[in-house]
PDB file of C-alpha atoms in Angstrom:
ATOM      1  CA  MET A   1     -45.528  65.144 -22.704  1.00  0.00           C
ATOM      2  CA  PRO A   2     -48.836  63.720 -21.396  1.00  0.00           C
ATOM      3  CA  PHE A   3     -50.045  60.694 -23.334  1.00  0.00           C
ATOM      4  CA  SER A   4     -53.150  62.601 -24.463  1.00  0.00           C
ATOM      5  CA  ALA A   5     -50.902  65.171 -26.187  1.00  0.00           C
ATOM      6  CA  TRP A   6     -48.840  62.374 -27.737  1.00  0.00           C
ATOM      7  CA  MET A   7     -52.023  60.701 -29.018  1.00  0.00           C
ATOM      8  CA  GLU A   8     -53.362  63.988 -30.406  1.00  0.00           C
ATOM      9  CA  ALA A   9     -50.155  64.559 -32.387  1.00  0.00           C
ATOM     10  CA  CYS A  10     -49.771  60.957 -33.552  1.00  0.00           C
ATOM     11  CA  LEU A  11     -53.325  60.674 -34.858  1.00  0.00           C
ATOM     12  CA  TYR A  12     -54.291  64.179 -35.932  1.00  0.00           C
ATOM     13  CA  ASP A  13     -51.194  66.181 -36.825  1.00  0.00           C
ATOM     14  CA  PRO A  14     -52.199  67.755 -40.166  1.00  0.00           C
ATOM     15  CA  ASP A  15     -48.917  66.813 -41.852  1.00  0.00           C
ATOM     16  CA  ALA A  16     -47.809  63.526 -40.272  1.00  0.00           C
ATOM     17  CA  GLY A  17     -50.784  62.226 -38.262  1.00  0.00           C
ATOM     18  CA  PHE A  18     -52.154  58.715 -38.771  1.00  0.00           C
ATOM     19  CA  TYR A  19     -55.481  60.067 -40.048  1.00  0.00           C
ATOM     20  CA  ALA A  20     -53.872  62.736 -42.233  1.00  0.00           C
ATOM     21  CA  ARG A  21     -52.189  60.275 -44.578  1.00  0.00           C
ATOM     22  CA  GLY A  22     -53.335  59.522 -48.133  1.00  0.00           C
ATOM     23  CA  ARG A  23     -55.781  56.610 -47.902  1.00  0.00           C
ATOM     24  CA  HIS A  24     -58.081  56.290 -44.910  1.00  0.00           C
ATOM     25  CA  PRO A  25     -56.738  53.456 -42.696  1.00  0.00           C
ATOM     26  CA  ALA A  26     -60.118  51.693 -42.300  1.00  0.00           C
ATOM     27  CA  GLY A  27     -61.216  48.933 -44.628  1.00  0.00           C
ATOM     28  CA  LEU A  28     -59.918  45.727 -46.137  1.00  0.00           C
ATOM     29  CA  GLY A  29     -56.967  45.017 -48.364  1.00  0.00           C
ATOM     30  CA  LYS A  30     -53.579  46.562 -49.013  1.00  0.00           C
ATOM     31  CA  GLY A  31     -52.889  49.905 -47.353  1.00  0.00           C
ATOM     32  CA  THR A  32     -55.532  49.542 -44.620  1.00  0.00           C
ATOM     33  CA  HIS A  33     -54.875  49.013 -40.922  1.00  0.00           C
ATOM     34  CA  PHE A  34     -58.189  47.970 -39.373  1.00  0.00           C
ATOM     35  CA  ALA A  35     -61.682  46.951 -40.427  1.00  0.00           C
ATOM     36  CA  THR A  36     -64.838  48.623 -39.119  1.00  0.00           C
ATOM     37  CA  SER A  37     -68.409  47.359 -39.200  1.00  0.00           C
ATOM     38  CA  PRO A  38     -69.456  49.766 -42.013  1.00  0.00           C
ATOM     39  CA  THR A  39     -66.517  48.652 -44.168  1.00  0.00           C
ATOM     40  CA  LEU A  40     -67.383  44.978 -43.671  1.00  0.00           C
ATOM     41  CA  HIS A  41     -71.061  44.909 -44.661  1.00  0.00           C
ATOM     42  CA  PRO A  42     -73.870  47.420 -45.446  1.00  0.00           C
ATOM     43  CA  PHE A  43     -76.308  45.598 -43.149  1.00  0.00           C
ATOM     44  CA  PHE A  44     -74.698  47.382 -40.202  1.00  0.00           C
ATOM     45  CA  ALA A  45     -75.449  50.823 -41.672  1.00  0.00           C
ATOM     46  CA  HIS A  46     -78.978  49.738 -42.583  1.00  0.00           C
ATOM     47  CA  SER A  47     -79.567  48.772 -38.938  1.00  0.00           C
ATOM     48  CA  VAL A  48     -78.277  52.154 -37.760  1.00  0.00           C
ATOM     49  CA  ALA A  49     -80.604  53.845 -40.265  1.00  0.00           C
ATOM     50  CA  ARG A  50     -83.597  51.973 -38.867  1.00  0.00           C
ATOM     51  CA  GLU A  51     -82.793  53.256 -35.385  1.00  0.00           C
ATOM     52  CA  LEU A  52     -82.634  56.799 -36.757  1.00  0.00           C
ATOM     53  CA  ALA A  53     -85.937  56.241 -38.551  1.00  0.00           C
ATOM     54  CA  ALA A  54     -87.510  55.106 -35.273  1.00  0.00           C
ATOM     55  CA  GLY A  55     -86.233  58.310 -33.619  1.00  0.00           C
ATOM     56  CA  TRP A  56     -87.737  60.363 -36.441  1.00  0.00           C
ATOM     57  CA  LYS A  57     -91.126  58.711 -35.914  1.00  0.00           C
ATOM     58  CA  THR A  58     -90.957  59.287 -32.132  1.00  0.00           C
ATOM     59  CA  ALA A  59     -90.195  62.960 -32.790  1.00  0.00           C
ATOM     60  CA  GLY A  60     -93.454  63.261 -34.753  1.00  0.00           C
ATOM     61  CA  ARG A  61     -92.077  62.726 -38.284  1.00  0.00           C
ATOM     62  CA  PRO A  62     -90.689  66.260 -38.776  1.00  0.00           C
ATOM     63  CA  ALA A  63     -90.305  67.564 -42.320  1.00  0.00           C
ATOM     64  CA  ALA A  64     -86.501  67.611 -41.979  1.00  0.00           C
ATOM     65  CA  TRP A  65     -84.226  65.282 -40.017  1.00  0.00           C
ATOM     66  CA  GLU A  66     -80.620  66.411 -39.575  1.00  0.00           C
ATOM     67  CA  VAL A  67     -78.196  63.557 -38.879  1.00  0.00           C
ATOM     68  CA  VAL A  68     -74.556  64.186 -37.931  1.00  0.00           C
ATOM     69  CA  GLU A  69     -71.969  61.400 -38.005  1.00  0.00           C
ATOM     70  CA  PHE A  70     -68.759  61.945 -36.041  1.00  0.00           C
ATOM     71  CA  GLY A  71     -65.645  60.153 -37.280  1.00  0.00           C
ATOM     72  CA  ALA A  72     -67.210  59.319 -40.644  1.00  0.00           C
ATOM     73  CA  GLY A  73     -64.002  57.770 -41.984  1.00  0.00           C
ATOM     74  CA  THR A  74     -64.430  56.252 -45.442  1.00  0.00           C
ATOM     75  CA  GLY A  75     -68.047  57.429 -45.747  1.00  0.00           C
ATOM     76  CA  ALA A  76     -69.307  53.826 -45.996  1.00  0.00           C
ATOM     77  CA  LEU A  77     -71.746  54.195 -43.096  1.00  0.00           C
ATOM     78  CA  ALA A  78     -73.126  57.466 -44.463  1.00  0.00           C
ATOM     79  CA  ARG A  79     -73.580  56.048 -47.966  1.00  0.00           C
ATOM     80  CA  ASP A  80     -75.377  52.858 -46.921  1.00  0.00           C
ATOM     81  CA  ALA A  81     -77.426  54.445 -44.130  1.00  0.00           C
ATOM     82  CA  MET A  82     -78.709  57.170 -46.453  1.00  0.00           C
ATOM     83  CA  TRP A  83     -79.773  54.506 -48.959  1.00  0.00           C
ATOM     84  CA  GLU A  84     -81.870  52.849 -46.234  1.00  0.00           C
ATOM     85  CA  LEU A  85     -83.272  56.139 -44.908  1.00  0.00           C
ATOM     86  CA  LYS A  86     -84.436  57.028 -48.410  1.00  0.00           C
ATOM     87  CA  ARG A  87     -86.064  53.607 -48.739  1.00  0.00           C
ATOM     88  CA  LEU A  88     -87.856  54.240 -45.433  1.00  0.00           C
ATOM     89  CA  LYS A  89     -88.921  57.690 -46.698  1.00  0.00           C
ATOM     90  CA  VAL A  90     -87.181  59.580 -43.882  1.00  0.00           C
ATOM     91  CA  PRO A  91     -86.401  63.187 -44.997  1.00  0.00           C
ATOM     92  CA  ALA A  92     -82.840  63.013 -43.701  1.00  0.00           C
ATOM     93  CA  ARG A  93     -79.768  65.055 -44.508  1.00  0.00           C
ATOM     94  CA  TRP A  94     -76.481  63.476 -43.438  1.00  0.00           C
ATOM     95  CA  THR A  95     -73.522  65.561 -42.293  1.00  0.00           C
ATOM     96  CA  ALA A  96     -70.262  63.628 -42.081  1.00  0.00           C
ATOM     97  CA  ILE A  97     -67.582  64.984 -39.728  1.00  0.00           C
ATOM     98  CA  ASP A  98     -63.956  63.917 -40.073  1.00  0.00           C
ATOM     99  CA  VAL A  99     -60.437  65.313 -40.265  1.00  0.00           C
ATOM    100  CA  ARG A 100     -60.664  65.153 -44.041  1.00  0.00           C
ATOM    101  CA  PRO A 101     -63.606  64.710 -46.432  1.00  0.00           C
ATOM    102  CA  GLY A 102     -64.385  61.372 -48.012  1.00  0.00           C
ATOM    103  CA  PRO A 103     -66.397  60.409 -51.110  1.00  0.00           C
ATOM    104  CA  ALA A 104     -69.569  62.310 -51.972  1.00  0.00           C
ATOM    105  CA  ILE A 105     -72.703  61.293 -50.049  1.00  0.00           C
ATOM    106  CA  SER A 106     -76.068  61.317 -51.801  1.00  0.00           C
ATOM    107  CA  GLY A 107     -78.227  63.592 -49.653  1.00  0.00           C
ATOM    108  CA  GLY A 108     -75.287  64.552 -47.481  1.00  0.00           C
ATOM    109  CA  ARG A 109     -72.201  66.710 -47.018  1.00  0.00           C
ATOM    110  CA  TRP A 110     -68.787  66.684 -45.341  1.00  0.00           C
ATOM    111  CA  LEU A 111     -67.820  69.260 -42.691  1.00  0.00           C
ATOM    112  CA  SER A 112     -64.923  69.660 -40.264  1.00  0.00           C
ATOM    113  CA  GLU A 113     -67.213  70.739 -37.403  1.00  0.00           C
ATOM    114  CA  ALA A 114     -70.793  69.911 -36.469  1.00  0.00           C
ATOM    115  CA  PRO A 115     -73.578  72.389 -37.270  1.00  0.00           C
ATOM    116  CA  GLU A 116     -75.095  74.388 -34.433  1.00  0.00           C
ATOM    117  CA  ARG A 117     -78.363  72.411 -34.374  1.00  0.00           C
ATOM    118  CA  PHE A 118     -79.156  68.851 -35.449  1.00  0.00           C
ATOM    119  CA  ASP A 119     -81.592  66.076 -34.566  1.00  0.00           C
ATOM    120  CA  ALA A 120     -79.683  62.791 -34.517  1.00  0.00           C
ATOM    121  CA  VAL A 121     -76.115  61.653 -33.970  1.00  0.00           C
ATOM    122  CA  VAL A 122     -74.121  58.633 -35.137  1.00  0.00           C
ATOM    123  CA  ALA A 123     -70.659  57.753 -33.828  1.00  0.00           C
ATOM    124  CA  ASN A 124     -69.042  54.481 -34.833  1.00  0.00           C
ATOM    125  CA  GLU A 125     -65.557  53.941 -33.388  1.00  0.00           C
ATOM    126  CA  PHE A 126     -65.278  57.653 -32.656  1.00  0.00           C
ATOM    127  CA  LEU A 127     -64.958  57.943 -28.872  1.00  0.00           C
ATOM    128  CA  ASP A 128     -62.137  55.394 -28.634  1.00  0.00           C
ATOM    129  CA  ALA A 129     -60.028  57.652 -30.885  1.00  0.00           C
ATOM    130  CA  LEU A 130     -60.415  60.851 -28.845  1.00  0.00           C
ATOM    131  CA  PRO A 131     -57.190  61.639 -26.943  1.00  0.00           C
ATOM    132  CA  PHE A 132     -57.262  60.082 -23.468  1.00  0.00           C
ATOM    133  CA  ASP A 133     -55.130  59.917 -20.328  1.00  0.00           C
ATOM    134  CA  VAL A 134     -53.207  56.897 -19.044  1.00  0.00           C
ATOM    135  CA  LEU A 135     -52.887  56.480 -15.270  1.00  0.00           C
ATOM    136  CA  GLU A 136     -50.634  54.070 -13.384  1.00  0.00           C
ATOM    137  CA  SER A 137     -50.682  53.121  -9.708  1.00  0.00           C
ATOM    138  CA  HIS A 138     -47.530  53.775  -7.658  1.00  0.00           C
ATOM    139  CA  GLY A 139     -47.175  54.041  -3.899  1.00  0.00           C
ATOM    140  CA  GLY A 140     -50.943  54.033  -3.326  1.00  0.00           C
ATOM    141  CA  HIS A 141     -51.644  56.910  -5.744  1.00  0.00           C
ATOM    142  CA  TRP A 142     -52.545  57.306  -9.408  1.00  0.00           C
ATOM    143  CA  HIS A 143     -49.820  58.902 -11.517  1.00  0.00           C
ATOM    144  CA  GLU A 144     -50.482  60.219 -15.000  1.00  0.00           C
ATOM    145  CA  LEU A 145     -48.220  58.631 -17.594  1.00  0.00           C
ATOM    146  CA  GLY A 146     -46.573  60.567 -20.359  1.00  0.00           C
ATOM    147  CA  VAL A 147     -44.115  59.856 -23.145  1.00  0.00           C
ATOM    148  CA  GLY A 148     -40.425  60.689 -22.856  1.00  0.00           C
ATOM    149  CA  LEU A 149     -37.167  59.980 -24.660  1.00  0.00           C
ATOM    150  CA  GLU A 150     -34.341  57.645 -23.703  1.00  0.00           C
ATOM    151  CA  GLY A 151     -31.688  58.151 -26.326  1.00  0.00           C
ATOM    152  CA  LYS A 152     -33.613  57.797 -29.585  1.00  0.00           C
ATOM    153  CA  GLN A 153     -36.385  55.631 -28.154  1.00  0.00           C
ATOM    154  CA  PHE A 154     -39.777  56.799 -26.890  1.00  0.00           C
ATOM    155  CA  VAL A 155     -40.638  55.401 -23.448  1.00  0.00           C
ATOM    156  CA  TRP A 156     -43.388  55.652 -20.848  1.00  0.00           C
ATOM    157  CA  ALA A 157     -42.616  58.316 -18.246  1.00  0.00           C
ATOM    158  CA  ARG A 158     -44.351  58.876 -14.924  1.00  0.00           C
ATOM    159  CA  MET A 159     -45.501  62.464 -14.443  1.00  0.00           C
ATOM    160  CA  ASP A 160     -45.592  64.346 -11.149  1.00  0.00           C
ATOM    161  CA  PRO A 161     -47.169  65.269  -8.862  1.00  0.00           C
ATOM    162  CA  PRO A 162     -49.178  62.139  -7.983  1.00  0.00           C
ATOM    163  CA  GLY A 163     -52.945  62.276  -8.313  1.00  0.00           C
ATOM    164  CA  ALA A 164     -55.797  60.694  -6.397  1.00  0.00           C
ATOM    165  CA  GLU A 165     -55.305  57.827  -3.965  1.00  0.00           C
ATOM    166  CA  ALA A 166     -55.595  54.315  -5.394  1.00  0.00           C
ATOM    167  CA  PRO A 167     -56.602  52.135  -2.416  1.00  0.00           C
ATOM    168  CA  GLY A 168     -56.517  48.411  -3.049  1.00  0.00           C
ATOM    169  CA  VAL A 169     -55.039  48.833  -6.525  1.00  0.00           C
ATOM    170  CA  ALA A 170     -52.033  46.678  -7.390  1.00  0.00           C
ATOM    171  CA  GLU A 171     -48.715  48.448  -7.915  1.00  0.00           C
ATOM    172  CA  GLY A 172     -48.211  49.249 -11.578  1.00  0.00           C
ATOM    173  CA  GLU A 173     -51.849  48.708 -12.566  1.00  0.00           C
ATOM    174  CA  ARG A 174     -53.016  51.023 -15.341  1.00  0.00           C
ATOM    175  CA  ARG A 175     -56.299  52.710 -16.076  1.00  0.00           C
ATOM    176  CA  ILE A 176     -57.578  54.761 -19.018  1.00  0.00           C
ATOM    177  CA  ARG A 177     -59.406  58.032 -18.354  1.00  0.00           C
ATOM    178  CA  MET A 178     -61.444  59.554 -21.190  1.00  0.00           C
ATOM    179  CA  PRO A 179     -62.121  63.195 -20.264  1.00  0.00           C
ATOM    180  CA  ALA A 180     -63.407  64.143 -23.750  1.00  0.00           C
ATOM    181  CA  ASN A 181     -66.558  62.006 -23.585  1.00  0.00           C
ATOM    182  CA  THR A 182     -68.632  64.217 -21.284  1.00  0.00           C
ATOM    183  CA  PRO A 183     -67.952  67.505 -23.143  1.00  0.00           C
ATOM    184  CA  TRP A 184     -68.908  65.733 -26.374  1.00  0.00           C
ATOM    185  CA  LEU A 185     -72.221  64.595 -24.857  1.00  0.00           C
ATOM    186  CA  GLU A 186     -72.801  68.124 -23.564  1.00  0.00           C
ATOM    187  CA  SER A 187     -72.356  69.443 -27.111  1.00  0.00           C
ATOM    188  CA  LEU A 188     -75.040  67.004 -28.306  1.00  0.00           C
ATOM    189  CA  ALA A 189     -77.494  68.205 -25.670  1.00  0.00           C
ATOM    190  CA  LYS A 190     -76.766  71.827 -26.575  1.00  0.00           C
ATOM    191  CA  ALA A 191     -77.379  71.047 -30.268  1.00  0.00           C
ATOM    192  CA  GLY A 192     -80.838  69.661 -29.454  1.00  0.00           C
ATOM    193  CA  VAL A 193     -80.088  66.047 -30.354  1.00  0.00           C
ATOM    194  CA  ARG A 194     -83.112  63.802 -29.876  1.00  0.00           C
ATOM    195  CA  CYS A 195     -81.687  60.391 -30.705  1.00  0.00           C
ATOM    196  CA  GLY A 196     -78.380  58.750 -31.437  1.00  0.00           C
ATOM    197  CA  VAL A 197     -76.473  55.533 -32.069  1.00  0.00           C
ATOM    198  CA  ILE A 198     -73.009  55.177 -30.524  1.00  0.00           C
ATOM    199  CA  VAL A 199     -71.001  52.057 -31.373  1.00  0.00           C
ATOM    200  CA  ASP A 200     -67.590  51.175 -29.995  1.00  0.00           C
ATOM    201  CA  TYR A 201     -65.651  48.414 -28.335  1.00  0.00           C
ATOM    202  CA  GLY A 202     -65.779  48.616 -24.571  1.00  0.00           C
ATOM    203  CA  ALA A 203     -67.281  47.392 -21.321  1.00  0.00           C
ATOM    204  CA  LEU A 204     -68.993  48.604 -18.158  1.00  0.00           C
ATOM    205  CA  GLU A 205     -65.689  49.606 -16.589  1.00  0.00           C
ATOM    206  CA  PRO A 206     -62.578  51.646 -17.439  1.00  0.00           C
ATOM    207  CA  ALA A 207     -60.048  50.213 -19.877  1.00  0.00           C
ATOM    208  CA  VAL A 208     -56.636  49.182 -18.563  1.00  0.00           C
ATOM    209  CA  GLU A 209     -54.476  49.274 -21.698  1.00  0.00           C
ATOM    210  CA  VAL A 210     -53.654  51.340 -24.738  1.00  0.00           C
ATOM    211  CA  ARG A 211     -54.067  49.448 -27.968  1.00  0.00           C
ATOM    212  CA  ALA A 212     -52.216  50.146 -31.189  1.00  0.00           C
ATOM    213  CA  PHE A 213     -52.912  48.698 -34.631  1.00  0.00           C
ATOM    214  CA  GLN A 214     -50.872  48.625 -37.800  1.00  0.00           C
ATOM    215  CA  GLY A 215     -51.638  46.548 -40.882  1.00  0.00           C
ATOM    216  CA  HIS A 216     -54.499  44.718 -39.112  1.00  0.00           C
ATOM    217  CA  GLY A 217     -52.163  43.563 -36.321  1.00  0.00           C
ATOM    218  CA  ARG A 218     -51.180  44.769 -32.867  1.00  0.00           C
ATOM    219  CA  ALA A 219     -48.340  47.285 -32.602  1.00  0.00           C
ATOM    220  CA  ASP A 220     -46.293  49.190 -30.008  1.00  0.00           C
ATOM    221  CA  PRO A 221     -48.181  52.421 -29.146  1.00  0.00           C
ATOM    222  CA  LEU A 222     -44.908  54.335 -28.690  1.00  0.00           C
ATOM    223  CA  ALA A 223     -43.124  53.099 -31.806  1.00  0.00           C
ATOM    224  CA  GLU A 224     -43.301  54.757 -35.229  1.00  0.00           C
ATOM    225  CA  PRO A 225     -45.507  57.734 -34.257  1.00  0.00           C
ATOM    226  CA  GLY A 226     -48.009  58.665 -36.920  1.00  0.00           C
ATOM    227  CA  THR A 227     -48.037  55.208 -38.523  1.00  0.00           C
ATOM    228  CA  VAL A 228     -50.172  53.290 -35.992  1.00  0.00           C
ATOM    229  CA  ASP A 229     -53.716  53.653 -34.693  1.00  0.00           C
ATOM    230  CA  LEU A 230     -54.043  54.419 -30.952  1.00  0.00           C
ATOM    231  CA  THR A 231     -57.192  53.422 -29.124  1.00  0.00           C
ATOM    232  CA  ALA A 232     -58.741  51.958 -25.955  1.00  0.00           C
ATOM    233  CA  ASP A 233     -62.014  50.411 -24.804  1.00  0.00           C
ATOM    234  CA  VAL A 234     -64.815  52.847 -23.965  1.00  0.00           C
ATOM    235  CA  ASP A 235     -66.241  52.796 -20.422  1.00  0.00           C
ATOM    236  CA  PHE A 236     -69.960  52.543 -21.222  1.00  0.00           C
ATOM    237  CA  GLU A 237     -70.928  52.711 -17.543  1.00  0.00           C
ATOM    238  CA  GLU A 238     -69.384  56.165 -17.241  1.00  0.00           C
ATOM    239  CA  LEU A 239     -70.732  57.194 -20.644  1.00  0.00           C
ATOM    240  CA  GLY A 240     -74.269  56.138 -19.708  1.00  0.00           C
ATOM    241  CA  GLN A 241     -74.182  58.048 -16.439  1.00  0.00           C
ATOM    242  CA  ALA A 242     -72.923  61.203 -18.142  1.00  0.00           C
ATOM    243  CA  ALA A 243     -75.673  60.847 -20.750  1.00  0.00           C
ATOM    244  CA  ALA A 244     -78.324  60.384 -18.041  1.00  0.00           C
ATOM    245  CA  ASP A 245     -77.166  63.543 -16.273  1.00  0.00           C
ATOM    246  CA  LEU A 246     -77.920  65.413 -19.513  1.00  0.00           C
ATOM    247  CA  GLY A 247     -81.399  63.934 -19.898  1.00  0.00           C
ATOM    248  CA  PHE A 248     -80.618  61.125 -22.339  1.00  0.00           C
ATOM    249  CA  THR A 249     -82.122  57.667 -21.973  1.00  0.00           C
ATOM    250  CA  THR A 250     -79.588  55.039 -23.060  1.00  0.00           C
ATOM    251  CA  HIS A 251     -80.247  51.457 -24.083  1.00  0.00           C
ATOM    252  CA  LEU A 252     -77.009  49.443 -24.176  1.00  0.00           C
ATOM    253  CA  GLU A 253     -76.602  46.085 -25.901  1.00  0.00           C
ATOM    254  CA  THR A 254     -73.948  44.067 -27.679  1.00  0.00           C
ATOM    255  CA  GLN A 255     -73.592  44.511 -31.419  1.00  0.00           C
ATOM    256  CA  GLU A 256     -74.730  40.898 -31.731  1.00  0.00           C
ATOM    257  CA  ARG A 257     -78.035  41.694 -30.011  1.00  0.00           C
ATOM    258  CA  PHE A 258     -78.415  44.932 -31.984  1.00  0.00           C
ATOM    259  CA  LEU A 259     -78.072  43.112 -35.319  1.00  0.00           C
ATOM    260  CA  LEU A 260     -80.371  40.296 -34.219  1.00  0.00           C
ATOM    261  CA  ARG A 261     -83.015  42.896 -33.383  1.00  0.00           C
ATOM    262  CA  HIS A 262     -82.772  44.184 -36.917  1.00  0.00           C
ATOM    263  CA  GLY A 263     -83.135  40.793 -38.590  1.00  0.00           C
ATOM    264  CA  VAL A 264     -79.568  39.807 -39.391  1.00  0.00           C
ATOM    265  CA  PHE A 265     -80.474  36.096 -39.607  1.00  0.00           C
ATOM    266  CA  ASP A 266     -83.008  36.860 -42.329  1.00  0.00           C
ATOM    267  CA  ALA A 267     -80.298  38.745 -44.225  1.00  0.00           C
ATOM    268  CA  ILE A 268     -77.863  35.839 -43.803  1.00  0.00           C
ATOM    269  CA  ASN A 269     -80.418  33.314 -45.025  1.00  0.00           C
ATOM    270  CA  ARG A 270     -81.074  35.372 -48.167  1.00  0.00           C
ATOM    271  CA  ILE A 271     -77.427  35.174 -49.280  1.00  0.00           C
ATOM    272  CA  ASP A 272     -76.636  32.780 -52.117  1.00  0.00           C
ATOM    273  CA  ARG A 273     -73.532  31.005 -50.870  1.00  0.00           C
ATOM    274  CA  ASP A 274     -73.044  29.031 -54.085  1.00  0.00           C
ATOM    275  CA  THR A 275     -71.109  31.940 -55.599  1.00  0.00           C
ATOM    276  CA  ARG A 276     -67.760  33.425 -54.617  1.00  0.00           C
ATOM    277  CA  GLU A 277     -69.372  36.831 -54.067  1.00  0.00           C
ATOM    278  CA  GLY A 278     -72.118  35.311 -51.945  1.00  0.00           C
ATOM    279  CA  THR A 279     -69.647  33.392 -49.800  1.00  0.00           C
ATOM    280  CA  SER A 280     -67.641  36.565 -49.181  1.00  0.00           C
ATOM    281  CA  ASP A 281     -70.841  38.461 -48.330  1.00  0.00           C
ATOM    282  CA  TYR A 282     -71.861  35.710 -45.907  1.00  0.00           C
ATOM    283  CA  LEU A 283     -68.507  35.604 -44.119  1.00  0.00           C
ATOM    284  CA  ARG A 284     -68.297  39.403 -43.714  1.00  0.00           C
ATOM    285  CA  LEU A 285     -71.820  39.597 -42.335  1.00  0.00           C
ATOM    286  CA  ARG A 286     -71.127  36.774 -39.875  1.00  0.00           C
ATOM    287  CA  GLN A 287     -68.004  38.617 -38.670  1.00  0.00           C
ATOM    288  CA  LEU A 288     -70.240  41.511 -37.573  1.00  0.00           C
ATOM    289  CA  LEU A 289     -72.363  39.119 -35.546  1.00  0.00           C
ATOM    290  CA  LEU A 290     -70.215  36.384 -34.045  1.00  0.00           C
ATOM    291  CA  PRO A 291     -68.683  36.650 -30.535  1.00  0.00           C
ATOM    292  CA  THR A 292     -65.307  35.783 -32.095  1.00  0.00           C
ATOM    293  CA  GLY A 293     -65.748  38.716 -34.487  1.00  0.00           C
ATOM    294  CA  PHE A 294     -67.384  42.039 -33.627  1.00  0.00           C
ATOM    295  CA  GLY A 295     -70.533  40.707 -31.974  1.00  0.00           C
ATOM    296  CA  VAL A 296     -69.581  40.906 -28.289  1.00  0.00           C
ATOM    297  CA  ALA A 297     -66.526  43.175 -28.149  1.00  0.00           C
ATOM    298  CA  PHE A 298     -68.570  45.999 -29.678  1.00  0.00           C
ATOM    299  CA  LYS A 299     -71.413  47.642 -27.769  1.00  0.00           C
ATOM    300  CA  VAL A 300     -74.249  49.733 -29.173  1.00  0.00           C
ATOM    301  CA  ALA A 301     -75.707  52.583 -27.112  1.00  0.00           C
ATOM    302  CA  VAL A 302     -79.014  53.815 -28.543  1.00  0.00           C
ATOM    303  CA  MET A 303     -79.757  57.217 -26.989  1.00  0.00           C
ATOM    304  CA  SER A 304     -82.980  59.214 -26.921  1.00  0.00           C
ATOM    305  CA  ARG A 305     -83.932  62.501 -25.350  1.00  0.00           C
ATOM    306  CA  GLY A 306     -87.236  64.313 -25.044  1.00  0.00           C
ATOM    307  CA  PRO A 307     -90.927  63.460 -24.689  1.00  0.00           C
ATOM    308  CA  GLY A 308     -91.881  59.932 -25.655  1.00  0.00           C
ATOM    309  CA  ALA A 309     -88.316  58.587 -25.528  1.00  0.00           C
ATOM    310  CA  GLU A 310     -88.270  54.842 -24.974  1.00  0.00           C
ATOM    311  CA  ALA A 311     -85.798  51.989 -25.183  1.00  0.00           C
ATOM    312  CA  PRO A 312     -85.702  50.534 -28.702  1.00  0.00           C
ATOM    313  CA  GLY A 313     -87.690  47.478 -29.584  1.00  0.00           C
ATOM    314  CA  ALA A 314     -87.970  45.187 -32.559  1.00  0.00           C
ATOM    315  CA  PRO A 315     -88.196  47.137 -35.824  1.00  0.00           C
TER     316      PRO A 315
END
């Protein structure tokens, strides 16, 4: 089967998929498989909320501000962002979208699909988990890779016929193609979205490998289906162009720069590191910021659409 179909089944099968199991895999501690920025420290969600508040002000401070979060996971981002939006007196309602509902959100709700109309979008580590294609170069052409069986073992299998030419590409080189990104952006434009914050790991070029995680370590993407996370870097160059074609203005920066813009050093300096709790708080917040943590690998795309849309500035 094509890798995208394999990924769809492994992650989202309602009975045996990775995201259908008891506890959500994101977070820290026993039973989790990977950490996300919202599960590490609430400052990340507060920064996202401030971007949404800026979008609300640009839109003329409407009496209602509908926010939809895709891939809401544990609900940590929704919980902490809504706390900050209330503090900023933004009349927001938060809709969390995921394959299964999480904890209750004050001023929010869980749905399986997005409402028809909404104002703002949040997507943290969402696009990397949408099923994607894997291509491999052979004989001067791109071939789509699928998953087959050899005995009782799952293996990579080249699918025919060959696709587009691959001039100058080394034999056996791989490339990730993410066909779901553009339709998702089109759905945002159709819904009337005016601003958004998209956060994911990626670069300004296509990814070249499938990554798999299990128990906070790397795993084989074809082994133990349904028990490992499958993911790849997002191509933010392609994403930005698709967004521009739909009328969105996109400001892209590293997560490090995003957090610096929102005063992360002030937050760090306010932490009392003489206590065990304070030391833990300090270390988790630094992990969001540092290049050896999430600071550089993760990119933040702040999108806006409509009259008065500008690149974000200091809060």
